[in-house]
CSV table of C-alpha atoms and ligand atoms in Angstrom, one decimal:
chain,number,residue,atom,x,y,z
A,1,UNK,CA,68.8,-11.1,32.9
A,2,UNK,CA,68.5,-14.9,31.9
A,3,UNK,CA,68.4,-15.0,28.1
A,4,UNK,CA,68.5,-18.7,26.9
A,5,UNK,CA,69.9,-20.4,23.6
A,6,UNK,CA,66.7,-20.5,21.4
A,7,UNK,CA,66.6,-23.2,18.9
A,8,UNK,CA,63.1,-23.0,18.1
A,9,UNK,CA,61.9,-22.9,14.6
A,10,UNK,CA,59.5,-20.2,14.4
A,11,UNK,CA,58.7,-17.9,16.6
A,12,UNK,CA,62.2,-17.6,16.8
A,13,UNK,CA,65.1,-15.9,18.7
A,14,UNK,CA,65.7,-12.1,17.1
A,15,UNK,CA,68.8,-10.2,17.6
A,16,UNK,CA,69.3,-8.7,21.4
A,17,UNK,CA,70.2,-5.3,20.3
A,18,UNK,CA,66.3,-5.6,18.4
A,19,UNK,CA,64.7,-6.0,21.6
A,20,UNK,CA,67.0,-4.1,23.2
A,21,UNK,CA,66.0,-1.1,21.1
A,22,UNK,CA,62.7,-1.8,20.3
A,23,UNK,CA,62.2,-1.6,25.2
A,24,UNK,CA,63.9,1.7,24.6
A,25,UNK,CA,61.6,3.1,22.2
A,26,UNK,CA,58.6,1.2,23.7
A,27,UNK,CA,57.3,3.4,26.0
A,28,UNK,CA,58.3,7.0,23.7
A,29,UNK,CA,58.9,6.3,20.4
A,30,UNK,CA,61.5,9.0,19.6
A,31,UNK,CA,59.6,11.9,20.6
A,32,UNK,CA,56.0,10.8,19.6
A,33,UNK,CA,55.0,10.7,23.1
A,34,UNK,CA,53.8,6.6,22.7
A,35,UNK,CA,54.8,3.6,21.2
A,36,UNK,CA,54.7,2.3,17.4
A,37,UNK,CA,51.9,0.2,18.6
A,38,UNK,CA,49.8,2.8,19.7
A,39,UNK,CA,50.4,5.3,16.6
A,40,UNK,CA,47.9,6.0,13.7
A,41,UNK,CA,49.3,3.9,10.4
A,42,UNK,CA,48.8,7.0,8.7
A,43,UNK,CA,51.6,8.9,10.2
A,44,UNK,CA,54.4,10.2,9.4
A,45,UNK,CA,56.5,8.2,12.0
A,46,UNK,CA,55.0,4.9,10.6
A,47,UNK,CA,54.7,6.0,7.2
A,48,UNK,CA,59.0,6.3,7.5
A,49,UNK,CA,59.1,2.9,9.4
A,50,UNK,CA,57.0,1.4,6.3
A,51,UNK,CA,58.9,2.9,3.9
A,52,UNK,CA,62.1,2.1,5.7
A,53,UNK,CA,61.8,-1.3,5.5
A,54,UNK,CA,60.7,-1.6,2.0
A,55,UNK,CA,64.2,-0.2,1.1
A,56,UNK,CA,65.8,-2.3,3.4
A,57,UNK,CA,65.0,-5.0,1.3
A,58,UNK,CA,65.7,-4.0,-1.7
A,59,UNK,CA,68.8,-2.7,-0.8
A,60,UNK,CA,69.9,-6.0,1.4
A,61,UNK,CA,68.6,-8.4,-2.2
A,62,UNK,CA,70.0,-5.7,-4.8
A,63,UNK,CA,66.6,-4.9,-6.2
A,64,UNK,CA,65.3,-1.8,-7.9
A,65,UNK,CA,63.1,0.3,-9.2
A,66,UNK,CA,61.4,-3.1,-10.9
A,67,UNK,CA,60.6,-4.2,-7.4
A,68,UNK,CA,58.1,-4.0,-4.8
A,69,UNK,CA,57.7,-5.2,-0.9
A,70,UNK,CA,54.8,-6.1,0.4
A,71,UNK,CA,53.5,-6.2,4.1
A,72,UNK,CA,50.6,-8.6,4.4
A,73,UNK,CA,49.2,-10.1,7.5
A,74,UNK,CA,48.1,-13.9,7.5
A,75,UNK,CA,51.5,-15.9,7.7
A,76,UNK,CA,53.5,-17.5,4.6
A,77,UNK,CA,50.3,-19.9,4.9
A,78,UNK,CA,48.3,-17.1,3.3
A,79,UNK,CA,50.9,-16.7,0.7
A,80,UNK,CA,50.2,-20.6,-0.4
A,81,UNK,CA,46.5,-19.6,-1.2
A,82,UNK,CA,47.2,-15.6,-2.2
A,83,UNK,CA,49.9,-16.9,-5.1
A,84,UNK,CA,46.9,-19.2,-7.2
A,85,UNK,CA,44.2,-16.5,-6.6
A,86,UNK,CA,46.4,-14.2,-8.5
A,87,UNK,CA,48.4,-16.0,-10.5
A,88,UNK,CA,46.9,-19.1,-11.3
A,89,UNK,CA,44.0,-18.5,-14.1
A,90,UNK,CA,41.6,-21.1,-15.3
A,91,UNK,CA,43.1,-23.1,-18.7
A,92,UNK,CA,46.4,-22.3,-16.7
A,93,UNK,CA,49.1,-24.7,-15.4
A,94,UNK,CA,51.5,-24.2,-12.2
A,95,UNK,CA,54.3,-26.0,-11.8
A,96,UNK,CA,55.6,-27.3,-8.2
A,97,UNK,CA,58.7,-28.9,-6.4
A,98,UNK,CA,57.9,-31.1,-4.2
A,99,UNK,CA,60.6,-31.0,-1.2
A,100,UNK,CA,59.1,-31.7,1.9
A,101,UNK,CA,56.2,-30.8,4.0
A,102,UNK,CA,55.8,-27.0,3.4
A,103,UNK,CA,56.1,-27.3,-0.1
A,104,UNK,CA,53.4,-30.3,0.2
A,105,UNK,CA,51.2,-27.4,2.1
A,106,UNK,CA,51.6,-25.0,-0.9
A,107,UNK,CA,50.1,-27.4,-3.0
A,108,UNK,CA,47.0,-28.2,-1.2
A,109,UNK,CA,45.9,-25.1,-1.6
A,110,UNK,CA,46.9,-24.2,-4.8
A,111,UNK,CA,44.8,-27.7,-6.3
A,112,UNK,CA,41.6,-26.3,-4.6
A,113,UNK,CA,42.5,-22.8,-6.8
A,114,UNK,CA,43.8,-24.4,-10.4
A,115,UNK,CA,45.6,-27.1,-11.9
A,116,UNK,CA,49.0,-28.0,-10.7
A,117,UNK,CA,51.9,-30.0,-12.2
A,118,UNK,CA,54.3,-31.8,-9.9
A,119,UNK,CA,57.4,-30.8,-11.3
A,120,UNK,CA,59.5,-32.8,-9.3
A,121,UNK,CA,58.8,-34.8,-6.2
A,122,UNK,CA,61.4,-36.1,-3.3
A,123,UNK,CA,58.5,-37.6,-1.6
A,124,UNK,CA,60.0,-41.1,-2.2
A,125,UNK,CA,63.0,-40.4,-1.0
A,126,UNK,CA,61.5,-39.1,2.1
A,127,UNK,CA,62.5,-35.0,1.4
A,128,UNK,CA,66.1,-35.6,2.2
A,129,UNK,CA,67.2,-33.7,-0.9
A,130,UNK,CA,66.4,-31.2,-3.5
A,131,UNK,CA,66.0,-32.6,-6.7
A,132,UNK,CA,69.0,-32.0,-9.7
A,133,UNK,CA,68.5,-30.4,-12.8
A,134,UNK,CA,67.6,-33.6,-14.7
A,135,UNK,CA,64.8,-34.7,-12.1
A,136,UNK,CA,62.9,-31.3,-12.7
A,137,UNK,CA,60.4,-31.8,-15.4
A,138,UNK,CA,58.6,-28.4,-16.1
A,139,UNK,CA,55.2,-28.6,-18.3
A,140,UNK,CA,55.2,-26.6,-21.3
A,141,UNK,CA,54.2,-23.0,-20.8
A,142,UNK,CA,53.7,-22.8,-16.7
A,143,UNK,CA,51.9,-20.2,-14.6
A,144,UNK,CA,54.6,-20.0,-12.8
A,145,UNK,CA,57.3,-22.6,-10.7
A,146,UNK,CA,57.3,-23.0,-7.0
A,147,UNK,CA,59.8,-24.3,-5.2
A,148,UNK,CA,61.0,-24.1,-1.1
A,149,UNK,CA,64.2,-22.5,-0.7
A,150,UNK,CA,64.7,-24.1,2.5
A,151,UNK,CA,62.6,-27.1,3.8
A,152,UNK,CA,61.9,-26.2,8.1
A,153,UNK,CA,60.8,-29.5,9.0
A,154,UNK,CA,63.3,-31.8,6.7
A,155,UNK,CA,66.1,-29.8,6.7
A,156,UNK,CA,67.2,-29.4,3.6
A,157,UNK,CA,67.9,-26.4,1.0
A,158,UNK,CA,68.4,-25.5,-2.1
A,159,UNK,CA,71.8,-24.6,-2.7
A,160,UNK,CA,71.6,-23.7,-6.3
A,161,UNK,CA,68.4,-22.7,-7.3
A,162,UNK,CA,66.6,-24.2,-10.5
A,163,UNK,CA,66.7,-22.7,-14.5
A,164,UNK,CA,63.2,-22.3,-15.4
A,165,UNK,CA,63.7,-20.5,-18.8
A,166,UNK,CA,60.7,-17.9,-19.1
A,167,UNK,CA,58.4,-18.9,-16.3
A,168,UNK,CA,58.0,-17.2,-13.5
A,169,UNK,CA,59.8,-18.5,-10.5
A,170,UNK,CA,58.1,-18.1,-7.2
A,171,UNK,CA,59.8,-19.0,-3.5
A,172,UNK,CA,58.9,-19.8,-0.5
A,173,UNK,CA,62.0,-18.0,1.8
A,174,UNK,CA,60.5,-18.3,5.2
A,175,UNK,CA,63.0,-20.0,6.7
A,176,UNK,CA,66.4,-18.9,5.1
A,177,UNK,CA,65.5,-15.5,3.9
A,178,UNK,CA,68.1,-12.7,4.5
A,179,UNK,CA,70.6,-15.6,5.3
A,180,UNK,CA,72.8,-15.7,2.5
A,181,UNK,CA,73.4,-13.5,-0.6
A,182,UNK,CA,71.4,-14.9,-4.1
A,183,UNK,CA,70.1,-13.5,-7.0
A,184,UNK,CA,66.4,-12.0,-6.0
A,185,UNK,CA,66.2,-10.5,-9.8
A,186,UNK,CA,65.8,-14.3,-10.6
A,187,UNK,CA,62.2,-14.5,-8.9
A,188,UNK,CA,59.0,-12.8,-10.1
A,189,UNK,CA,57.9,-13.3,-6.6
A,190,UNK,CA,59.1,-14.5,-3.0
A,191,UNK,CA,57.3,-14.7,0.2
A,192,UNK,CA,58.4,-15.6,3.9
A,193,UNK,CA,56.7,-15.6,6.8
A,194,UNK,CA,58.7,-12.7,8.8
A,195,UNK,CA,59.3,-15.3,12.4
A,196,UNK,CA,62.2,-17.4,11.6
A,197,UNK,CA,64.7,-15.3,10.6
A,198,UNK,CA,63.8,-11.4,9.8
A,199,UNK,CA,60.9,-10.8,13.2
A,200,UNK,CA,58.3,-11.5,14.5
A,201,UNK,CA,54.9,-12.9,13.7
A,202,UNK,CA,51.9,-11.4,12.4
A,203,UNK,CA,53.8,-10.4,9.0
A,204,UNK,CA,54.8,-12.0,5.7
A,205,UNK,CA,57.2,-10.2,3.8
A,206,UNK,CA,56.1,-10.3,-0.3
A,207,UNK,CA,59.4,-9.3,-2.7
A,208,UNK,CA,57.2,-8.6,-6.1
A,209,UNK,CA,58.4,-7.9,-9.9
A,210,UNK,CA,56.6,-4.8,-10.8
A,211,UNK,CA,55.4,-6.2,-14.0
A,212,UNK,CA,54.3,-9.5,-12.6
A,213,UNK,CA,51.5,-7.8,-10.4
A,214,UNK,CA,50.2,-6.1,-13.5
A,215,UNK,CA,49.6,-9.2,-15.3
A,216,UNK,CA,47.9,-10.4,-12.2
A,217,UNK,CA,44.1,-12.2,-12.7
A,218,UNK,CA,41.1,-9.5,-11.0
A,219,UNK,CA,38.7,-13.0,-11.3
A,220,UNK,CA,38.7,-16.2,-10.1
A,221,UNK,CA,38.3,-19.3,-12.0
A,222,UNK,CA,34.7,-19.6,-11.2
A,223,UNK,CA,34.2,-16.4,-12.7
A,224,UNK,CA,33.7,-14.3,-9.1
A,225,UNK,CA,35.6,-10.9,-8.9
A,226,UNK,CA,38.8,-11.6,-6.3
A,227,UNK,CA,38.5,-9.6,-3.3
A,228,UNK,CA,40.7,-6.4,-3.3
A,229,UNK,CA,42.4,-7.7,0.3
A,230,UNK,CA,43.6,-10.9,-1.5
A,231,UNK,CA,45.2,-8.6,-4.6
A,232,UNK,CA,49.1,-8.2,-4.9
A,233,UNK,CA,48.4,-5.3,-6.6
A,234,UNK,CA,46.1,-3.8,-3.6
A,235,UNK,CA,49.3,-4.0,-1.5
A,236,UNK,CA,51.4,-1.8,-4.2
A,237,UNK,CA,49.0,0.4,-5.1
A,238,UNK,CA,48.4,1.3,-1.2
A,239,UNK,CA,51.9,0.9,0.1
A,240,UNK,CA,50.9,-1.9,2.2
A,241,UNK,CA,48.5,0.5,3.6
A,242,UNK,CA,45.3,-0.5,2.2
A,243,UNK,CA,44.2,-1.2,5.6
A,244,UNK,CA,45.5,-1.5,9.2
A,245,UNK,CA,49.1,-2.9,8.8
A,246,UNK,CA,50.4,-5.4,11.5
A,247,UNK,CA,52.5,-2.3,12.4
A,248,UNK,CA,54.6,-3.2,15.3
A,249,UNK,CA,55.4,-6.3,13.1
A,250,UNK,CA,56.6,-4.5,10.3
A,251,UNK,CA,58.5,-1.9,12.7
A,252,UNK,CA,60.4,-5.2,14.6
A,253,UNK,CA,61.3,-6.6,10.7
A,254,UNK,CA,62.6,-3.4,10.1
A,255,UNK,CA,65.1,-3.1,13.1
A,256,UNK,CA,65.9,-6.7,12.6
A,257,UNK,CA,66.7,-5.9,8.6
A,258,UNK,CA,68.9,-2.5,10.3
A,259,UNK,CA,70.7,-5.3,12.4
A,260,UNK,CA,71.8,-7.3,9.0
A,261,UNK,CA,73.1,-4.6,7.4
A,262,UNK,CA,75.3,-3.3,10.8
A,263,UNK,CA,76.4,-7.1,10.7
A,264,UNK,CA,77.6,-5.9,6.7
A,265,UNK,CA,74.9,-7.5,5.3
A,266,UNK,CA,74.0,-10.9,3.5
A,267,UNK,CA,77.6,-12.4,2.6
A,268,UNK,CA,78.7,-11.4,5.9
A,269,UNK,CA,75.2,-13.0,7.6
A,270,UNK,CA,76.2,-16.1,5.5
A,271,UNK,CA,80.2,-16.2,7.0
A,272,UNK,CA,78.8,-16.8,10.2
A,273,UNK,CA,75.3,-18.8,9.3
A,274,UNK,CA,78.2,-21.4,7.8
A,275,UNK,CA,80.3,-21.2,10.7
A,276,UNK,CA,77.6,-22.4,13.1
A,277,UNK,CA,76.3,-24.9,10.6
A,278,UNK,CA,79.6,-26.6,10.2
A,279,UNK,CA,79.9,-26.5,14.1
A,280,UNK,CA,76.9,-29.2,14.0
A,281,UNK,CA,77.3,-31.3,11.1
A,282,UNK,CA,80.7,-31.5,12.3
A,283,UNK,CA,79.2,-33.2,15.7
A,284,UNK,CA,77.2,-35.1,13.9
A,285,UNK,CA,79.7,-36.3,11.0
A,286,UNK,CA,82.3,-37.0,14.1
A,287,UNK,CA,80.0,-39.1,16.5
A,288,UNK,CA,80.8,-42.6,14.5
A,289,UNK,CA,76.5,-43.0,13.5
A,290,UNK,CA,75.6,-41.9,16.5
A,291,UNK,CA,73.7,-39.4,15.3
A,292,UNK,CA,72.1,-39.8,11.5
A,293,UNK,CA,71.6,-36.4,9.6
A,294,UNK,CA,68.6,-36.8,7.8
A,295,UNK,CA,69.9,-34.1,5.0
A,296,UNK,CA,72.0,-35.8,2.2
A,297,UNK,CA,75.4,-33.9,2.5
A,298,UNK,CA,74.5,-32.1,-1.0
A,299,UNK,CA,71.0,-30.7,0.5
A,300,UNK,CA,72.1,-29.6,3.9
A,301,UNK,CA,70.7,-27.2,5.1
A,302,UNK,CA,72.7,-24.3,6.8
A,303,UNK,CA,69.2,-23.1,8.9
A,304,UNK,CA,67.2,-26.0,10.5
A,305,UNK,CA,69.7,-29.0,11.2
A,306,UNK,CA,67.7,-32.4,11.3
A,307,UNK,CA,69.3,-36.0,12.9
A,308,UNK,CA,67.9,-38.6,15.1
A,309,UNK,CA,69.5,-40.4,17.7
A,310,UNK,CA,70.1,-44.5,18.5
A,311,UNK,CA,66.3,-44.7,19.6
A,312,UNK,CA,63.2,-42.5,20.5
A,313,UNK,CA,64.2,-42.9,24.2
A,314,UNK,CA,67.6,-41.1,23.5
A,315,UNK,CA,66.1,-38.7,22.0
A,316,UNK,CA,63.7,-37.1,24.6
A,317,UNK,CA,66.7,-37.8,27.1
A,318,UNK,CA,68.8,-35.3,24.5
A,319,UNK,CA,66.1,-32.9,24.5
A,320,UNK,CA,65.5,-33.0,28.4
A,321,UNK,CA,69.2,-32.5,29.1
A,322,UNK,CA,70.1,-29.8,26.3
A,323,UNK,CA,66.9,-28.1,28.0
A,324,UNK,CA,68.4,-28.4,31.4
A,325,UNK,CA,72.1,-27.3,30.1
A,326,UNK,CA,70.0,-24.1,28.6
A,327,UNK,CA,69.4,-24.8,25.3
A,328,UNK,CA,65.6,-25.4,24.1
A,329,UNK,CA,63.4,-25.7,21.4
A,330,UNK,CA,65.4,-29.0,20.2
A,331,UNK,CA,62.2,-31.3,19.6
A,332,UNK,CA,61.7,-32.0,16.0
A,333,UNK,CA,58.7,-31.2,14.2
A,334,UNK,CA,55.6,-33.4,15.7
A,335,UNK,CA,55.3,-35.0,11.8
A,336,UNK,CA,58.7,-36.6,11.7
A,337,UNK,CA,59.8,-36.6,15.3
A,338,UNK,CA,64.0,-36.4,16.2
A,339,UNK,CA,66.0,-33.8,16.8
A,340,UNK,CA,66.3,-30.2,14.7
A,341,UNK,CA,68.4,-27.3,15.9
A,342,UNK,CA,66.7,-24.2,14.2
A,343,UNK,CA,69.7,-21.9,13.8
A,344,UNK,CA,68.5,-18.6,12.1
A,345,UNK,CA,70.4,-15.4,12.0
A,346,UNK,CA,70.1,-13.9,15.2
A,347,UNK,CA,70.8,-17.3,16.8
A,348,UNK,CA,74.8,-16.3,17.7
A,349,UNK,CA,78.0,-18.7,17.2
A,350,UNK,CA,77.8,-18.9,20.9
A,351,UNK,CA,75.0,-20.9,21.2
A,352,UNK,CA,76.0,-23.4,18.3
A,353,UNK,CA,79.3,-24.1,20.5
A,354,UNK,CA,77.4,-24.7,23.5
A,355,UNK,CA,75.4,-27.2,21.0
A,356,UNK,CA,78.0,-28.8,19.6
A,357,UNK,CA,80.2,-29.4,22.6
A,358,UNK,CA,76.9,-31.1,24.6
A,359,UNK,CA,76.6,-33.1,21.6
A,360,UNK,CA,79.9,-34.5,21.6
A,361,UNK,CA,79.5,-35.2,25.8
A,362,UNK,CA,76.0,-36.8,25.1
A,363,UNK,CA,78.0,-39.3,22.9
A,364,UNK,CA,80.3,-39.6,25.6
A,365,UNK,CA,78.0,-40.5,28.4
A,366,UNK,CA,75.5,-42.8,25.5
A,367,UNK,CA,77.5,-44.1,22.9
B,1,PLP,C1,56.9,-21.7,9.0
B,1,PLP,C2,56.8,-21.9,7.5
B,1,PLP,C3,55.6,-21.7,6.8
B,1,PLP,C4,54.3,-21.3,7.5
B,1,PLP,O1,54.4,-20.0,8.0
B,1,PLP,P1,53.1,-19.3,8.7
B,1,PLP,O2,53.6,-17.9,8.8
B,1,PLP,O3,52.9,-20.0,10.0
B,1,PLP,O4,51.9,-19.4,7.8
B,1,PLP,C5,55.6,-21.8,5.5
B,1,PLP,N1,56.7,-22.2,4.8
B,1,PLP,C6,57.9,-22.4,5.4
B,1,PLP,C7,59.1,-22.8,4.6
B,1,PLP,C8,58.0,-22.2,6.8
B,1,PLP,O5,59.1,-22.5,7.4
């Protein structure tokens, strides 16, 4: 059985006892006689799953009864459109950080739902921090405030997140949810996009304050009724069941969240997530410039580690050889080119030795 180290940044590598499980129950899922694939949505054994997961959540961010989890298909990417239509009235303001190229994303399509304010931008800078306190200027009564928790492409994260007073902070969390413990009953909302760090694709996870979806808009700007698929409060109402859930999706988040909590859960997640972190900053720091981090120190980020090498030429020889030594999925993002180790959760300690020590040789052999 040849399984690699996976450094890809979404789909990414899940937790071998997951798939491990998920083969087992594959063919007969405990009893049914078929697969969770192959199982109505409507019964019990996936109403449980469903269910199961919802309280996963909760229980893995320390949320209650004020709380709901969403299921909904169509990626975080959906989530950047979904958040406006609901949230974002006409004669209404939404404040946003920009950090890098995701959060750049959510913009775009909240401008063609409302009117945004850019709250803070690091675009200058070239998104290789989050901004401070000070550099965050809010507008006066805001629909709500976005921000990134962790920037994929850059590499960089929040590591304390913003004060926002009274308005509603929303996050995108696709890329370091269920990686560290924080305070979730901060957030009226947060979505990720389920295939970095908690499953596969097909699913966005939606962590809701109960009493935000109420106060959601039913029309948009233009004065058109919003469709009941693109409602929050569709979701809640139905359990995520308003129509055909991705339901294999939701089943593999679920084993992966089961797999957290046997690790003990978020601050013990987070022990090893800095372990592994420290093992490559610490071959980059030690390589004498060799390699440039392209996080400042105070925004680096503990999931998607971002350098570049002496020239462009190094770098595909880097990628090439770390494929060859076993380790892929290296390549940084086609927008800003160099190298990015994607190093979610399931991705074990293992791997980010094997990393670090061909780092150190490829300075040996190229330095
Ligand atoms: C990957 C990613 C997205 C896009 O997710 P999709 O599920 O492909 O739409 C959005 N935001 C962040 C931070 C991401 O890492």
């Amino acid at each position: 059985m040849g399984r690699i180290y996976n450094f890809n940044p979404g789909p990414a590598v899940l937790p071998l006892p997951v798939l491990e499980q998920a083969q087992s129950e594959l063919i007969d899922y405990r009893g049914a006689g078929m697969s969770v694939m192959e199982m109505s949505h409507r019964s019990k054994d996936y109403e449980a799953i469903n269910a199961d997961a919802e309280a996963r959540v909760k229980r893995l961010l320390g949320l209650g009864e004020d709380y709901r989890v969403l299921f909904v298909q169509g990626g975080a990417s959906l989530q950047f459109a979904m958040l406006p239509l609901n949230f974002l009235p006409a004669g209404a303001t939404a404040d946003y950080i920009l950090s890098g190229s995701w959060a750049q994303k959510a913009i775009d399509e909240a401008t063609k739902v409302g009117a945004v304010n850019i709250a803070a931008t690091m675009k200058e800078e070239r998104y290789t921090r989050m901004p401070a306190a000070d550099e965050i200027a809010l507008s006066e009564q805001p629909a709500y405030v976005h921000i990134t928790s962790n920037e994929t492409i850059q590499g960089v994260q929040w590591t304390q997140f913003p004060d926002v007073g009274a308005a509603p902070l929303v996050s995108d969390m696709s890329s370091d949810i269920m990686s560290r413990p924080f305070d979730a009953g901060k957030f009226a909302l947060i979505y990720a996009g389920a295939q970095k760090n908690i499953g596969p694709s097909g699913v966005a996870v939606v962590i809701i304050r109960q009493s935000w979806i109420e106060q959601a808009a039913t029309t948009l700007p233009g004065g058109a009724t919003l469709p009941a698929i693109l409602r929050y409060a569709t979701f809640a109402k139905n359990n995520s069941l308003y129509n055909t859930p991705p339901s294999f999706a939701v089943y593999m988040v679920n084993l992966v969240l089961g797999w957290i909590e046997d690790q003990g859960g978020l601050a013990a997640i987070e022990q090893v997530n800095r372990q592994k972190a420290d093992l490559i900053y610490a071959a980059i720091d030690g390589s004498d410039g060799f390699y440039r981090g392209h996080a400042a120190l105070e925004s680096r980020s503990m999931m998607n580690v971002t350098f570049r090498l002496p020239s462009e030429d190094l770098e595909k020889q880097f990628v090439s050889e770390a494929k060859a030594a076993g380790m892929v999925g290296l390549g940084g993002h086609r927008s800003v080119g160099g190298i990015r180790a994607s190093i979610y959760n399931a991705l074990t300690l293992e791997a980010c030795q094997a990393l670090a020590g061909f780092m150190s040789e490829f300075v040996q052999k190229n330095g």
